[in-house]
mmCIF file of C-alpha atoms in Angstrom:
data_model
loop_
_atom_site.group_PDB
_atom_site.id
_atom_site.type_symbol
_atom_site.label_atom_id
_atom_site.label_comp_id
_atom_site.label_asym_id
_atom_site.label_seq_id
_atom_site.Cartn_x
_atom_site.Cartn_y
_atom_site.Cartn_z
ATOM 1 C CA LEU A 1 58.888 24.321 29.006
ATOM 2 C CA LEU A 2 59.390 20.557 28.917
ATOM 3 C CA LEU A 3 56.735 20.134 31.612
ATOM 4 C CA VAL A 4 54.211 22.147 29.558
ATOM 5 C CA TRP A 5 54.968 20.016 26.488
ATOM 6 C CA VAL A 6 54.482 16.794 28.483
ATOM 7 C CA LEU A 7 51.283 17.857 30.265
ATOM 8 C CA ALA A 8 49.617 19.811 27.435
ATOM 9 C CA PRO A 9 48.041 16.777 25.715
ATOM 10 C CA ARG A 10 46.326 15.796 28.963
ATOM 11 C CA PHE A 11 44.654 19.174 29.342
ATOM 12 C CA ALA A 12 44.082 20.131 25.727
ATOM 13 C CA ALA A 13 40.770 19.181 24.194
ATOM 14 C CA SER A 14 40.967 16.905 21.212
ATOM 15 C CA ASP A 15 39.812 18.098 17.809
ATOM 16 C CA ALA A 16 36.735 15.888 18.171
ATOM 17 C CA GLU A 17 35.887 17.390 21.575
ATOM 18 C CA ARG A 18 36.241 20.937 20.233
ATOM 19 C CA ARG A 19 34.108 20.043 17.206
ATOM 20 C CA HIS A 20 31.413 18.552 19.457
ATOM 21 C CA ARG A 21 31.400 21.685 21.654
ATOM 22 C CA ARG A 22 31.174 23.919 18.590
ATOM 23 C CA TYR A 23 28.225 21.957 17.139
ATOM 24 C CA ARG A 24 26.441 21.876 20.516
ATOM 25 C CA LYS A 25 26.839 25.634 20.790
ATOM 26 C CA ARG A 26 25.455 26.099 17.267
ATOM 27 C CA ALA A 27 22.593 23.720 18.066
ATOM 28 C CA ALA A 28 21.648 25.726 21.167
ATOM 29 C CA ALA A 29 21.612 28.912 19.082
ATOM 30 C CA ALA A 30 19.545 27.176 16.384
ATOM 31 C CA LEU A 31 16.999 25.999 18.964
ATOM 32 C CA LYS A 32 16.595 29.631 20.065
ATOM 33 C CA GLN A 33 16.256 30.822 16.459
ATOM 34 C CA LEU A 34 13.729 28.198 15.328
ATOM 35 C CA PRO A 35 10.606 29.577 17.102
ATOM 36 C CA LYS A 36 11.325 33.048 15.723
ATOM 37 C CA LEU A 37 10.756 31.906 12.153
ATOM 38 C CA ARG A 38 7.529 32.882 10.375
ATOM 39 C CA ASP A 39 5.637 29.555 10.550
ATOM 40 C CA ASP A 40 6.051 25.777 10.640
ATOM 41 C CA ALA A 41 6.710 25.516 6.901
ATOM 42 C CA ALA A 42 9.541 28.046 7.200
ATOM 43 C CA ARG A 43 10.924 26.111 10.167
ATOM 44 C CA ILE A 44 11.073 22.839 8.205
ATOM 45 C CA VAL A 45 12.702 24.566 5.215
ATOM 46 C CA TRP A 46 15.256 26.136 7.568
ATOM 47 C CA LEU A 47 15.991 22.786 9.256
ATOM 48 C CA ARG A 48 16.727 21.265 5.857
ATOM 49 C CA LYS A 49 19.534 23.800 5.438
ATOM 50 C CA VAL A 50 21.337 23.471 8.776
ATOM 51 C CA SER A 51 24.472 21.381 9.056
ATOM 52 C CA PRO A 52 23.665 17.678 9.536
ATOM 53 C CA TYR A 53 25.814 17.677 12.680
ATOM 54 C CA VAL A 54 24.006 20.713 14.080
ATOM 55 C CA PHE A 55 20.690 18.962 13.336
ATOM 56 C CA GLU A 56 21.845 15.887 15.280
ATOM 57 C CA GLU A 57 22.914 18.062 18.204
ATOM 58 C CA MET A 58 19.612 19.982 18.112
ATOM 59 C CA LEU A 59 17.721 16.707 18.541
ATOM 60 C CA LEU A 60 19.954 15.427 21.334
ATOM 61 C CA THR A 61 19.873 18.790 23.131
ATOM 62 C CA ALA A 62 16.080 18.982 22.865
ATOM 63 C CA LEU A 63 15.721 15.460 24.275
ATOM 64 C CA SER A 64 18.123 16.251 27.107
ATOM 65 C CA ARG A 65 16.225 19.446 27.943
ATOM 66 C CA GLN A 66 13.059 17.344 28.262
ATOM 67 C CA GLY A 67 14.780 15.370 31.008
ATOM 68 C CA PHE A 68 15.698 12.276 29.038
ATOM 69 C CA ARG A 69 19.086 10.631 29.397
ATOM 70 C CA ILE A 70 20.961 10.811 26.113
ATOM 71 C CA GLN A 71 24.214 9.468 24.795
ATOM 72 C CA ARG A 72 26.101 11.270 22.079
ATOM 73 C CA ASN A 73 28.367 9.420 19.694
ATOM 74 C CA ILE A 74 32.098 9.926 19.972
ATOM 75 C CA LYS A 75 32.256 10.879 16.295
ATOM 76 C CA TYR A 76 29.761 12.217 13.769
ATOM 77 C CA SER A 77 30.669 10.218 10.690
ATOM 78 C CA GLY A 78 31.208 6.490 10.530
ATOM 79 C CA ASP A 79 28.530 5.986 13.191
ATOM 80 C CA ASP A 80 26.959 2.933 11.485
ATOM 81 C CA GLY A 81 23.656 4.775 11.090
ATOM 82 C CA MET A 82 23.170 5.676 14.740
ATOM 83 C CA ASP A 83 23.335 9.391 15.543
ATOM 84 C CA GLY A 84 22.774 9.064 19.271
ATOM 85 C CA GLN A 85 20.720 7.285 21.892
ATOM 86 C CA VAL A 86 17.990 8.250 24.332
ATOM 87 C CA TRP A 87 16.430 6.401 27.271
ATOM 88 C CA ILE A 88 12.701 6.923 27.711
ATOM 89 C CA ALA A 89 10.732 5.130 30.424
ATOM 90 C CA GLY A 90 13.698 2.814 30.934
ATOM 91 C CA GLN A 91 13.915 1.806 27.294
ATOM 92 C CA ARG A 92 16.855 2.503 25.021
ATOM 93 C CA TRP A 93 16.041 4.119 21.688
ATOM 94 C CA LEU A 94 18.540 4.628 18.854
ATOM 95 C CA ILE A 95 18.334 7.876 16.909
ATOM 96 C CA GLN A 96 18.789 8.296 13.166
ATOM 97 C CA ALA A 97 18.691 11.944 12.069
ATOM 98 C CA LYS A 98 18.302 12.777 8.385
ATOM 99 C CA ARG A 99 17.884 16.098 6.646
ATOM 100 C CA TYR A 100 16.043 15.471 3.409
ATOM 101 C CA ASN A 101 14.766 18.007 0.916
ATOM 102 C CA ARG A 102 12.650 15.389 -0.792
ATOM 103 C CA THR A 103 11.266 11.939 -0.024
ATOM 104 C CA ILE A 104 13.137 9.861 2.536
ATOM 105 C CA SER A 105 15.149 6.884 1.341
ATOM 106 C CA ALA A 106 13.614 3.458 1.883
ATOM 107 C CA GLN A 107 17.172 2.070 1.953
ATOM 108 C CA HIS A 108 18.013 4.342 4.909
ATOM 109 C CA VAL A 109 14.879 3.157 6.713
ATOM 110 C CA ALA A 110 15.752 -0.498 6.065
ATOM 111 C CA ALA A 111 19.366 -0.053 7.187
ATOM 112 C CA PHE A 112 18.204 1.611 10.402
ATOM 113 C CA GLY A 113 15.614 -1.137 10.908
ATOM 114 C CA GLU A 114 18.335 -3.759 10.632
ATOM 115 C CA LEU A 115 20.483 -1.817 13.106
ATOM 116 C CA THR A 116 17.677 -1.656 15.680
ATOM 117 C CA ALA A 117 17.084 -5.394 15.215
ATOM 118 C CA ARG A 118 20.797 -6.158 15.754
ATOM 119 C CA LYS A 119 20.943 -3.917 18.826
ATOM 120 C CA GLN A 120 17.618 -5.331 20.079
ATOM 121 C CA CYS A 121 16.062 -1.966 20.809
ATOM 122 C CA ARG A 122 13.676 0.547 19.333
ATOM 123 C CA GLY A 123 14.540 3.564 17.242
ATOM 124 C CA PHE A 124 13.493 7.044 16.188
ATOM 125 C CA PHE A 125 13.978 7.818 12.497
ATOM 126 C CA ILE A 126 13.838 11.610 12.588
ATOM 127 C CA HIS A 127 13.794 13.540 9.319
ATOM 128 C CA THR A 128 12.904 16.788 7.550
ATOM 129 C CA GLY A 129 11.660 15.274 4.284
ATOM 130 C CA ARG A 130 8.504 13.666 3.023
ATOM 131 C CA THR A 131 7.555 10.032 3.595
ATOM 132 C CA GLY A 132 6.663 8.384 0.298
ATOM 133 C CA GLU A 133 4.808 5.135 -0.236
ATOM 134 C CA VAL A 134 7.977 3.048 -0.737
ATOM 135 C CA SER A 135 9.361 4.325 2.575
ATOM 136 C CA ARG A 136 6.056 3.627 4.332
ATOM 137 C CA VAL A 137 6.240 0.033 3.126
ATOM 138 C CA ALA A 138 9.817 -0.203 4.432
ATOM 139 C CA LEU A 139 8.712 1.268 7.777
ATOM 140 C CA SER A 140 5.910 -1.288 8.070
ATOM 141 C CA ARG A 141 8.562 -4.044 8.131
ATOM 142 C CA TYR A 142 10.147 -2.513 11.244
ATOM 143 C CA PRO A 143 7.513 -1.955 13.943
ATOM 144 C CA ASP A 144 10.192 -0.894 16.449
ATOM 145 C CA ILE A 145 10.949 2.262 14.461
ATOM 146 C CA GLN A 146 8.964 5.405 15.145
ATOM 147 C CA LEU A 147 9.034 8.044 12.430
ATOM 148 C CA ILE A 148 9.367 11.625 13.685
ATOM 149 C CA SER A 149 8.890 14.367 11.097
ATOM 150 C CA GLY A 150 6.834 17.449 10.312
ATOM 151 C CA GLN A 151 4.756 18.678 13.244
ATOM 152 C CA ARG A 152 6.082 16.019 15.626
ATOM 153 C CA LEU A 153 9.659 17.020 14.796
ATOM 154 C CA LEU A 154 8.848 20.655 15.539
ATOM 155 C CA GLN A 155 7.152 19.634 18.802
ATOM 156 C CA LEU A 156 10.230 17.645 19.834
ATOM 157 C CA LEU A 157 12.537 20.584 19.112
ATOM 158 C CA ALA A 158 10.223 23.010 20.937
ATOM 159 C CA GLY A 159 10.145 20.825 24.061
ATOM 160 C CA ASP A 160 6.462 19.990 23.585
ATOM 161 C CA ARG A 161 5.971 16.436 24.830
ATOM 162 C CA HIS A 162 3.076 15.863 22.419
ATOM 163 C CA TRP A 163 5.700 14.472 20.050
ATOM 164 C CA LEU A 164 5.586 11.347 22.248
ATOM 165 C CA ASN A 165 1.977 10.617 21.268
ATOM 166 C CA PHE A 166 2.233 7.688 18.888
ATOM 167 C CA HIS A 167 0.777 4.198 18.605
ATOM 168 C CA ASN A 168 2.032 2.012 21.485
ATOM 169 C CA ASN A 169 3.641 5.122 22.827
ATOM 170 C CA VAL A 170 6.217 5.666 25.483
ATOM 171 C CA GLN A 171 3.649 6.925 27.977
ATOM 172 C CA GLN A 172 2.160 3.422 28.039
ATOM 173 C CA LEU A 173 5.627 2.109 28.823
ATOM 174 C CA ALA A 174 5.927 4.550 31.709
ATOM 175 C CA SER A 175 2.618 3.438 33.213
ATOM 176 C CA GLN A 176 3.669 -0.216 32.847
ATOM 177 C CA LEU A 177 6.920 0.551 34.644
ATOM 178 C CA SER A 178 5.112 2.298 37.481
ATOM 179 C CA ARG A 179 2.672 -0.625 37.852
ATOM 180 C CA THR A 180 5.589 -3.059 37.901
ATOM 181 C CA ARG A 181 7.415 -1.033 40.551
ATOM 182 C CA SER A 182 4.280 -0.786 42.710
ATOM 183 C CA GLY A 183 3.877 -4.563 42.607
ATOM 184 C CA SER A 184 0.620 -4.705 40.701
ATOM 185 C CA PRO A 185 0.560 -6.931 37.642
ATOM 186 C CA SER A 186 0.460 -5.238 34.274
ATOM 187 C CA ALA A 187 -2.538 -5.758 32.045
ATOM 188 C CA HIS A 188 -1.926 -7.409 28.704
#
């Protein structure tokens, strides 16, 4: 009995680990449920209602299923505005996931922009809301942030790589990397 008491903490999952497993399981079920909904508008409305932690896990799971290396945070809250990380074409991208029913917060965009600047990397601000003019102005101050919402969000979750099609997109990075590896100079 003493041996069980001594060894149990080493083999027992922590509360955080169990919580992460539970949210990942719910995210996998949600990713299966999403395409069964009536249309894209219904899908966005539904996404606005899922748990914020399940939403984060849905994004990370979808990115992982597309073959990208991801890194989950150790904890869900107190993450300093970073909900995970993904490496695409050798570049590290921070992820900020927000479920909004209305217009996104320009303050959230600015805080994430400052975080990406401090970490010296790019970021995906992924949300279910609308992007108002004030938020667009905030986004324009942070060219290293890519906004993912609406149709692109649904494409990401469905595993459709068209979500990667954005100005100065990741596919250009991949071709630059392949040119660099083959020894030919990259065009500027």
